[in-house]
PDB file of C-alpha atoms and ligand atoms in Angstrom:
ATOM      1  CA  MET A   1     -26.035  46.725 100.474  1.00 45.00           C
ATOM      2  CA  LEU A   2     -24.026  50.024 100.501  1.00 45.00           C
ATOM      3  CA  PRO A   3     -23.384  51.810  97.095  1.00 44.00           C
ATOM      4  CA  ARG A   4     -19.833  51.288  95.676  1.00 51.00           C
ATOM      5  CA  ARG A   5     -18.830  54.970  96.312  1.00 50.00           C
ATOM      6  CA  ASP A   6     -19.635  54.552 100.004  1.00 51.00           C
ATOM      7  CA  ILE A   7     -17.615  51.355 100.417  1.00 48.00           C
ATOM      8  CA  ILE A   8     -14.642  53.062  98.612  1.00 48.00           C
ATOM      9  CA  PHE A   9     -14.929  56.194 101.042  1.00 50.00           C
ATOM     10  CA  ILE A  10     -15.404  53.678 104.156  1.00 48.00           C
ATOM     11  CA  ALA A  11     -12.246  51.688 103.018  1.00 49.00           C
ATOM     12  CA  LEU A  12     -10.239  55.061 102.699  1.00 49.00           C
ATOM     13  CA  GLY A  13     -11.471  55.941 106.099  1.00 52.00           C
ATOM     14  CA  VAL A  14     -10.402  52.746 107.434  1.00 49.00           C
ATOM     15  CA  LEU A  15      -6.983  52.962 105.852  1.00 49.00           C
ATOM     16  CA  THR A  16      -6.710  56.611 106.983  1.00 50.00           C
ATOM     17  CA  THR A  17      -7.457  55.429 110.618  1.00 51.00           C
ATOM     18  CA  LEU A  18      -4.954  52.796 110.363  1.00 47.00           C
ATOM     19  CA  ALA A  19      -2.267  54.983 109.013  1.00 51.00           C
ATOM     20  CA  VAL A  20      -2.818  57.711 111.735  1.00 47.00           C
ATOM     21  CA  ALA A  21      -2.700  54.761 114.332  1.00 48.00           C
ATOM     22  CA  THR A  22       0.355  53.244 113.098  1.00 48.00           C
ATOM     23  CA  THR A  23       2.002  56.666 112.935  1.00 47.00           C
ATOM     24  CA  ALA A  24       0.699  57.346 116.465  1.00 47.00           C
ATOM     25  CA  LEU A  25       2.266  54.194 117.767  1.00 44.00           C
ATOM     26  CA  ALA A  26       5.662  54.734 116.029  1.00 45.00           C
ATOM     27  CA  PHE A  27       5.582  58.093 117.399  1.00 43.00           C
ATOM     28  CA  VAL A  28       4.998  56.858 121.070  1.00 41.00           C
ATOM     29  CA  HIS A  29       7.455  54.051 120.573  1.00 42.00           C
ATOM     30  CA  THR A  30      10.100  56.563 119.338  1.00 39.00           C
ATOM     31  CA  GLN A  31       9.400  58.790 122.265  1.00 39.00           C
ATOM     32  CA  ARG A  32       9.888  55.662 124.682  1.00 38.00           C
ATOM     33  CA  SER A  33      13.036  54.932 122.976  1.00 36.00           C
ATOM     34  CA  ALA A  34      14.177  58.415 123.116  1.00 34.00           C
ATOM     35  CA  SER A  35      13.486  58.741 126.655  1.00 33.00           C
ATOM     36  CA  PHE A  36      15.514  55.486 127.451  1.00 33.00           C
ATOM     37  CA  SER A  37      18.444  56.998 125.536  1.00 32.00           C
ATOM     38  CA  ALA A  38      17.995  59.996 127.240  1.00 32.00           C
ATOM     39  CA  THR A  39      18.211  58.490 130.438  1.00 31.00           C
ATOM     40  CA  GLU A  40      21.170  56.388 129.746  1.00 35.00           C
ATOM     41  CA  ALA A  41      23.225  59.125 128.010  1.00 37.00           C
ATOM     42  CA  GLY A  42      22.458  61.804 130.993  1.00 32.00           C
ATOM     43  CA  PHE A  43      22.592  59.273 133.680  1.00 36.00           C
ATOM     44  CA  ASP A  44      23.682  61.133 136.871  1.00 35.00           C
ATOM     45  CA  GLU A  45      26.858  59.615 138.240  1.00 36.00           C
ATOM     46  CA  SER A  46      25.777  60.701 141.808  1.00 40.00           C
ATOM     47  CA  ASP A  47      22.752  58.172 141.608  1.00 41.00           C
ATOM     48  CA  LEU A  48      25.628  55.284 141.316  1.00 47.00           C
ATOM     49  CA  GLY A  49      27.443  56.500 144.594  1.00 49.00           C
ATOM     50  CA  PRO A  50      30.787  57.567 145.024  1.00 51.00           C
ATOM     51  CA  ALA A  51      32.147  53.915 144.423  1.00 52.00           C
ATOM     52  CA  MET A  52      31.157  53.907 140.713  1.00 52.00           C
ATOM     53  CA  THR A  53      32.147  57.559 140.074  1.00 52.00           C
ATOM     54  CA  ALA A  54      35.644  56.461 141.145  1.00 52.00           C
ATOM     55  CA  VAL A  55      35.866  54.771 138.074  1.00 57.00           C
ATOM     56  CA  ALA A  56      35.528  57.559 136.072  1.00 65.00           C
ATOM     57  CA  VAL A  57      37.744  59.890 138.234  1.00 77.00           C
ATOM     58  CA  ASP A  58      39.858  57.686 140.383  1.00 79.00           C
ATOM     59  CA  PRO A  59      41.271  59.593 143.113  1.00 82.00           C
ATOM     60  CA  TYR A  60      43.754  56.708 144.248  1.00 85.00           C
ATOM     61  CA  ALA A  61      45.163  55.978 140.494  1.00 83.00           C
ATOM     62  CA  ASP A  62      48.402  57.576 141.347  1.00 87.00           C
ATOM     63  CA  TRP A  63      48.298  56.767 145.160  1.00 91.00           C
ATOM     64  CA  THR A  64      51.819  55.692 146.313  1.00 92.00           C
ATOM     65  CA  ARG A  65      52.435  54.001 149.783  1.00 93.00           C
ATOM     66  CA  PRO A  66      53.763  56.472 152.215  1.00 92.00           C
ATOM     67  CA  GLN A  67      57.590  56.269 153.307  1.00 93.00           C
ATOM     68  CA  GLY A  68      58.547  54.457 156.135  1.00 93.00           C
ATOM     69  CA  PRO A  69      58.664  50.990 157.752  1.00 93.00           C
ATOM     70  CA  LEU A  70      56.218  48.187 157.483  1.00 96.00           C
ATOM     71  CA  ARG A  71      53.302  49.246 159.652  1.00 97.00           C
ATOM     72  CA  VAL A  72      50.341  47.184 160.919  1.00 98.00           C
ATOM     73  CA  GLY A  73      47.293  48.312 162.594  1.00 98.00           C
ATOM     74  CA  LEU A  74      45.690  45.979 165.343  1.00 98.00           C
ATOM     75  CA  GLN A  75      42.421  47.152 166.474  1.00 98.00           C
ATOM     76  CA  ALA A  76      41.252  45.556 169.850  1.00 98.00           C
ATOM     77  CA  GLY A  77      37.456  45.393 169.114  1.00 98.00           C
ATOM     78  CA  HIS A  78      35.347  47.373 171.569  1.00 97.00           C
ATOM     79  CA  TRP A  79      38.339  48.679 173.560  1.00 97.00           C
ATOM     80  CA  LEU A  80      37.420  52.137 174.866  1.00 97.00           C
ATOM     81  CA  ALA A  81      34.272  52.175 172.799  1.00 95.00           C
ATOM     82  CA  TYR A  82      32.523  54.601 175.228  1.00 94.00           C
ATOM     83  CA  GLU A  83      34.887  57.298 173.608  1.00 94.00           C
ATOM     84  CA  ALA A  84      33.285  56.792 170.220  1.00 95.00           C
ATOM     85  CA  PRO A  85      32.441  60.019 168.531  1.00 94.00           C
ATOM     86  CA  GLU A  86      29.036  61.124 167.779  1.00 95.00           C
ATOM     87  CA  GLU A  87      29.012  59.433 164.076  1.00 96.00           C
ATOM     88  CA  LEU A  88      29.703  56.169 165.758  1.00 95.00           C
ATOM     89  CA  ALA A  89      27.324  56.614 168.824  1.00 94.00           C
ATOM     90  CA  ASN A  90      25.750  53.054 168.244  1.00 93.00           C
ATOM     91  CA  ILE A  91      29.056  51.414 168.809  1.00 93.00           C
ATOM     92  CA  ARG A  92      29.428  52.862 172.324  1.00 95.00           C
ATOM     93  CA  HIS A  93      27.778  49.870 174.247  1.00 89.00           C
ATOM     94  CA  ASN A  94      28.026  46.437 172.454  1.00 88.00           C
ATOM     95  CA  GLY A  95      30.637  43.599 172.368  1.00 92.00           C
ATOM     96  CA  ALA A  96      30.399  40.148 173.580  1.00 92.00           C
ATOM     97  CA  TYR A  97      29.990  39.252 177.324  1.00 93.00           C
ATOM     98  CA  ALA A  98      30.397  35.730 178.711  1.00 91.00           C
ATOM     99  CA  VAL A  99      31.597  33.987 181.941  1.00 91.00           C
ATOM    100  CA  GLY A 100      32.553  37.281 183.570  1.00 94.00           C
ATOM    101  CA  ILE A 101      34.777  38.470 180.528  1.00 95.00           C
ATOM    102  CA  ALA A 102      34.256  41.281 178.164  1.00 96.00           C
ATOM    103  CA  GLU A 103      35.118  40.924 174.442  1.00 97.00           C
ATOM    104  CA  TRP A 104      37.547  43.973 174.507  1.00 98.00           C
ATOM    105  CA  GLU A 105      39.748  42.513 177.241  1.00 98.00           C
ATOM    106  CA  VAL A 106      40.192  39.209 175.014  1.00 98.00           C
ATOM    107  CA  ASN A 107      40.775  41.283 171.675  1.00 98.00           C
ATOM    108  CA  LEU A 108      43.338  43.502 173.503  1.00 98.00           C
ATOM    109  CA  ALA A 109      45.333  40.599 174.971  1.00 98.00           C
ATOM    110  CA  ILE A 110      45.404  39.022 171.542  1.00 98.00           C
ATOM    111  CA  ALA A 111      46.384  42.383 169.911  1.00 98.00           C
ATOM    112  CA  GLU A 112      49.344  42.994 172.346  1.00 98.00           C
ATOM    113  CA  ALA A 113      50.562  39.533 172.006  1.00 98.00           C
ATOM    114  CA  ALA A 114      50.539  39.996 168.215  1.00 98.00           C
ATOM    115  CA  ARG A 115      52.121  43.350 168.563  1.00 98.00           C
ATOM    116  CA  ASP A 116      55.171  41.811 170.575  1.00 98.00           C
ATOM    117  CA  LEU A 117      55.684  39.177 167.905  1.00 98.00           C
ATOM    118  CA  LEU A 118      55.668  41.702 165.122  1.00 98.00           C
ATOM    119  CA  GLU A 119      57.847  44.283 166.651  1.00 98.00           C
ATOM    120  CA  SER A 120      60.328  41.407 167.036  1.00 97.00           C
ATOM    121  CA  HIS A 121      60.209  41.232 163.253  1.00 96.00           C
ATOM    122  CA  GLY A 122      61.143  45.160 163.207  1.00 95.00           C
ATOM    123  CA  ILE A 123      57.595  45.807 161.969  1.00 97.00           C
ATOM    124  CA  ALA A 124      55.791  49.007 163.345  1.00 97.00           C
ATOM    125  CA  VAL A 125      52.511  48.408 165.100  1.00 98.00           C
ATOM    126  CA  ASP A 126      49.716  50.516 166.247  1.00 98.00           C
ATOM    127  CA  ILE A 127      47.192  49.037 168.650  1.00 98.00           C
ATOM    128  CA  LEU A 128      43.884  50.891 168.105  1.00 98.00           C
ATOM    129  CA  PRO A 129      40.779  51.156 170.139  1.00 98.00           C
ATOM    130  CA  ALA A 130      37.136  50.979 168.714  1.00 97.00           C
ATOM    131  CA  THR A 131      37.739  54.512 167.292  1.00 97.00           C
ATOM    132  CA  ILE A 132      40.451  54.539 164.782  1.00 97.00           C
ATOM    133  CA  PRO A 133      41.977  57.835 163.809  1.00 98.00           C
ATOM    134  CA  PRO A 134      40.201  59.424 160.494  1.00 97.00           C
ATOM    135  CA  ASP A 135      41.911  58.050 157.386  1.00 96.00           C
ATOM    136  CA  TYR A 136      43.860  55.522 159.339  1.00 98.00           C
ATOM    137  CA  TRP A 137      46.347  53.723 156.982  1.00 98.00           C
ATOM    138  CA  ALA A 138      48.645  50.703 157.327  1.00 98.00           C
ATOM    139  CA  ASP A 139      50.203  47.906 155.179  1.00 98.00           C
ATOM    140  CA  ALA A 140      47.677  45.714 157.021  1.00 98.00           C
ATOM    141  CA  PHE A 141      44.873  46.075 159.403  1.00 98.00           C
ATOM    142  CA  VAL A 142      43.284  43.487 161.593  1.00 98.00           C
ATOM    143  CA  SER A 143      40.238  44.156 163.599  1.00 98.00           C
ATOM    144  CA  ILE A 144      40.236  41.722 166.164  1.00 98.00           C
ATOM    145  CA  HIS A 145      37.020  40.326 167.956  1.00 98.00           C
ATOM    146  CA  ALA A 146      35.237  37.429 169.639  1.00 98.00           C
ATOM    147  CA  ASP A 147      31.933  36.233 169.345  1.00 96.00           C
ATOM    148  CA  ASP A 148      29.286  35.068 171.838  1.00 95.00           C
ATOM    149  CA  ASN A 149      26.199  32.784 171.511  1.00 96.00           C
ATOM    150  CA  ASP A 150      23.183  31.941 173.720  1.00 96.00           C
ATOM    151  CA  ASP A 151      24.052  28.301 172.630  1.00 97.00           C
ATOM    152  CA  VAL A 152      27.335  27.354 174.122  1.00 97.00           C
ATOM    153  CA  ARG A 153      28.000  24.464 171.847  1.00 98.00           C
ATOM    154  CA  VAL A 154      28.437  27.253 168.875  1.00 98.00           C
ATOM    155  CA  ASN A 155      32.196  27.485 168.212  1.00 98.00           C
ATOM    156  CA  GLY A 156      34.821  28.505 165.600  1.00 98.00           C
ATOM    157  CA  TYR A 157      36.544  31.475 164.085  1.00 98.00           C
ATOM    158  CA  LYS A 158      35.815  33.358 161.093  1.00 98.00           C
ATOM    159  CA  VAL A 159      37.581  36.101 158.877  1.00 98.00           C
ATOM    160  CA  ALA A 160      35.995  38.580 156.571  1.00 98.00           C
ATOM    161  CA  SER A 161      37.317  41.536 154.017  1.00 98.00           C
ATOM    162  CA  PRO A 162      35.482  44.466 153.299  1.00 97.00           C
ATOM    163  CA  ARG A 163      32.452  44.500 151.093  1.00 95.00           C
ATOM    164  CA  ARG A 164      34.218  47.371 149.026  1.00 93.00           C
ATOM    165  CA  ASP A 165      38.041  47.035 148.891  1.00 95.00           C
ATOM    166  CA  ARG A 166      39.785  49.657 147.116  1.00 94.00           C
ATOM    167  CA  SER A 167      43.262  48.087 148.027  1.00 95.00           C
ATOM    168  CA  GLY A 168      42.524  44.823 146.131  1.00 95.00           C
ATOM    169  CA  LYS A 169      44.538  42.871 148.473  1.00 97.00           C
ATOM    170  CA  SER A 170      41.856  42.636 151.324  1.00 98.00           C
ATOM    171  CA  ALA A 171      40.484  39.190 150.109  1.00 98.00           C
ATOM    172  CA  GLU A 172      43.980  37.327 149.831  1.00 97.00           C
ATOM    173  CA  PHE A 173      44.932  38.838 153.368  1.00 98.00           C
ATOM    174  CA  ALA A 174      41.672  37.174 154.821  1.00 98.00           C
ATOM    175  CA  ALA A 175      42.333  34.020 153.067  1.00 98.00           C
ATOM    176  CA  LEU A 176      45.869  33.732 154.703  1.00 98.00           C
ATOM    177  CA  ILE A 177      44.581  34.481 158.049  1.00 98.00           C
ATOM    178  CA  GLU A 178      41.724  31.865 157.522  1.00 98.00           C
ATOM    179  CA  GLU A 179      44.328  29.309 156.900  1.00 98.00           C
ATOM    180  CA  GLU A 180      47.184  30.259 159.320  1.00 98.00           C
ATOM    181  CA  TYR A 181      44.856  31.044 162.287  1.00 98.00           C
ATOM    182  CA  GLY A 182      43.123  27.690 161.975  1.00 98.00           C
ATOM    183  CA  VAL A 183      46.231  25.587 161.655  1.00 98.00           C
ATOM    184  CA  THR A 184      47.916  27.273 164.611  1.00 98.00           C
ATOM    185  CA  THR A 185      44.987  27.251 166.881  1.00 98.00           C
ATOM    186  CA  GLY A 186      43.341  24.138 166.020  1.00 98.00           C
ATOM    187  CA  LEU A 187      40.018  25.935 166.137  1.00 98.00           C
ATOM    188  CA  ALA A 188      36.911  25.181 163.604  1.00 98.00           C
ATOM    189  CA  LEU A 189      36.216  27.347 160.938  1.00 98.00           C
ATOM    190  CA  ASP A 190      32.811  29.003 161.301  1.00 97.00           C
ATOM    191  CA  PRO A 191      31.339  29.717 157.734  1.00 94.00           C
ATOM    192  CA  ASN A 192      28.695  32.189 158.839  1.00 94.00           C
ATOM    193  CA  ILE A 193      30.312  35.511 157.579  1.00 94.00           C
ATOM    194  CA  THR A 194      27.777  38.204 158.441  1.00 90.00           C
ATOM    195  CA  ARG A 195      26.937  41.434 156.543  1.00 91.00           C
ATOM    196  CA  ASN A 196      27.861  43.300 159.532  1.00 91.00           C
ATOM    197  CA  MET A 197      31.485  41.793 159.284  1.00 94.00           C
ATOM    198  CA  ARG A 198      31.842  42.995 155.559  1.00 96.00           C
ATOM    199  CA  GLY A 199      30.173  46.313 156.186  1.00 95.00           C
ATOM    200  CA  TYR A 200      32.284  46.805 159.366  1.00 96.00           C
ATOM    201  CA  TYR A 201      32.122  50.622 160.282  1.00 95.00           C
ATOM    202  CA  ALA A 202      35.927  51.025 160.213  1.00 97.00           C
ATOM    203  CA  PHE A 203      35.892  49.729 156.578  1.00 96.00           C
ATOM    204  CA  ASN A 204      33.293  52.213 155.790  1.00 95.00           C
ATOM    205  CA  TRP A 205      35.370  55.163 154.527  1.00 95.00           C
ATOM    206  CA  ARG A 206      32.522  56.532 152.399  1.00 93.00           C
ATOM    207  CA  ARG A 207      30.286  57.055 155.483  1.00 95.00           C
ATOM    208  CA  TYR A 208      32.293  57.539 158.485  1.00 96.00           C
ATOM    209  CA  GLU A 209      35.272  60.135 159.156  1.00 96.00           C
ATOM    210  CA  HIS A 210      36.815  57.671 161.651  1.00 96.00           C
ATOM    211  CA  SER A 211      37.546  54.882 159.303  1.00 96.00           C
ATOM    212  CA  LEU A 212      40.450  53.410 157.399  1.00 97.00           C
ATOM    213  CA  HIS A 213      42.121  55.014 154.399  1.00 97.00           C
ATOM    214  CA  PRO A 214      40.646  53.240 151.270  1.00 96.00           C
ATOM    215  CA  MET A 215      44.017  51.852 150.219  1.00 96.00           C
ATOM    216  CA  ALA A 216      44.560  50.001 153.606  1.00 97.00           C
ATOM    217  CA  PRO A 217      44.293  46.457 153.159  1.00 98.00           C
ATOM    218  CA  ALA A 218      41.903  45.235 155.881  1.00 98.00           C
ATOM    219  CA  VAL A 219      40.253  42.276 157.619  1.00 98.00           C
ATOM    220  CA  ILE A 220      37.944  41.632 160.453  1.00 98.00           C
ATOM    221  CA  LEU A 221      38.866  38.299 162.437  1.00 98.00           C
ATOM    222  CA  GLU A 222      36.311  36.892 164.887  1.00 98.00           C
ATOM    223  CA  THR A 223      38.948  34.692 167.056  1.00 98.00           C
ATOM    224  CA  GLY A 224      36.328  32.391 168.406  1.00 98.00           C
ATOM    225  CA  PHE A 225      33.252  32.229 170.570  1.00 98.00           C
ATOM    226  CA  LEU A 226      33.588  33.473 174.196  1.00 97.00           C
ATOM    227  CA  SER A 227      30.618  31.683 175.082  1.00 97.00           C
ATOM    228  CA  ASN A 228      32.261  28.237 174.090  1.00 98.00           C
ATOM    229  CA  ALA A 229      34.590  26.582 176.591  1.00 98.00           C
ATOM    230  CA  GLY A 230      36.615  25.087 173.696  1.00 98.00           C
ATOM    231  CA  ASP A 231      37.334  28.237 172.083  1.00 98.00           C
ATOM    232  CA  ARG A 232      37.930  29.983 175.286  1.00 98.00           C
ATOM    233  CA  ARG A 233      40.908  27.714 176.064  1.00 98.00           C
ATOM    234  CA  VAL A 234      42.692  29.410 173.078  1.00 98.00           C
ATOM    235  CA  ILE A 235      41.456  32.984 173.007  1.00 98.00           C
ATOM    236  CA  VAL A 236      41.295  33.682 176.824  1.00 98.00           C
ATOM    237  CA  GLN A 237      43.593  31.036 178.320  1.00 98.00           C
ATOM    238  CA  ASP A 238      46.239  31.273 175.418  1.00 98.00           C
ATOM    239  CA  PRO A 239      46.181  34.453 173.611  1.00 98.00           C
ATOM    240  CA  ASP A 240      49.825  33.816 172.613  1.00 98.00           C
ATOM    241  CA  ARG A 241      48.646  30.997 170.305  1.00 98.00           C
ATOM    242  CA  ALA A 242      46.020  33.108 168.839  1.00 98.00           C
ATOM    243  CA  ALA A 243      48.190  35.921 168.209  1.00 98.00           C
ATOM    244  CA  ASP A 244      50.693  33.624 166.703  1.00 98.00           C
ATOM    245  CA  GLY A 245      48.076  32.378 164.152  1.00 98.00           C
ATOM    246  CA  LEU A 246      47.321  35.874 163.129  1.00 98.00           C
ATOM    247  CA  VAL A 247      50.922  37.226 162.999  1.00 98.00           C
ATOM    248  CA  ARG A 248      52.017  34.019 160.684  1.00 98.00           C
ATOM    249  CA  ALA A 249      49.228  35.273 157.984  1.00 98.00           C
ATOM    250  CA  VAL A 250      50.408  39.019 158.542  1.00 98.00           C
ATOM    251  CA  LEU A 251      54.219  38.072 157.901  1.00 98.00           C
ATOM    252  CA  ILE A 252      53.268  36.225 154.860  1.00 98.00           C
ATOM    253  CA  PHE A 253      50.940  38.878 153.543  1.00 98.00           C
ATOM    254  CA  LEU A 254      53.577  41.607 154.227  1.00 97.00           C
ATOM    255  CA  GLU A 255      56.174  39.481 152.434  1.00 96.00           C
ATOM    256  CA  ARG A 256      54.095  39.278 149.338  1.00 94.00           C
ATOM    257  CA  SER A 257      53.060  42.894 149.418  1.00 88.00           C
ATOM    258  CA  GLU A 258      56.765  44.127 149.587  1.00 81.00           C
ATOM    259  CA  ASP A 259      57.494  41.712 146.585  1.00 72.00           C
ATOM    260  CA  ALA A 260      54.920  43.452 144.631  1.00 62.00           C
ATOM    261  CA  ILE A 261      56.210  47.070 145.646  1.00 52.00           C
TER     262      ILE A 261
HETATM  263 ZN1   ZN B 301      33.150  42.282 168.488  1.00 64.23          ZN
END
């Protein structure tokens, strides 16, 4: 048994140790909290990337549509792809190919048929190759493509809008094309939108010089499968019908956009 005085000393010692430990823990906790707050307060906007930075300083807040007639850009996917600049070297040799037909031929035929229809409505149209001019702007931009698949039974068309859409109109535009193109062509809707569609290089103005102006409403249309006989009956043998489906949607979209101006 310990003398009474020793017990008091031990008790004091334990209490002191506990107090020191508690203070230390509280200090560590404070330091942790402080470092969290500091991280938040001093968060470097560059870590968020330009898209988030744009919230703080929006370079397009005062953007106004350029003067001039309604303008539509129709990109014939893969057309003249071999002319792509260094930043787009990976697109120089790609595109679907089936039954002796290269995708770009189909895309260009549909783009030209759509241009004729749109011009008859007094709309200015640019037919664009795989490489678009830097910062290209239009009231509506459509990149026209065709798919292929090793399984010739795979069929259908699909439409996607950019993952980052500064115009705020592209999703509505895509929905209109999805509706009108399907009704007009009678083709099936393929629901398999890919990452590559939403992150299409021409949409990627943060990364490529040869890309759209951020305020250009844009979609990419996979018109059907070149490898499927049923889809070919429309996209290869009847490009006017495919173009008609696309143009119906473009006209509705432009009419709504004009109302909003
Ligand atoms: Zn393509």
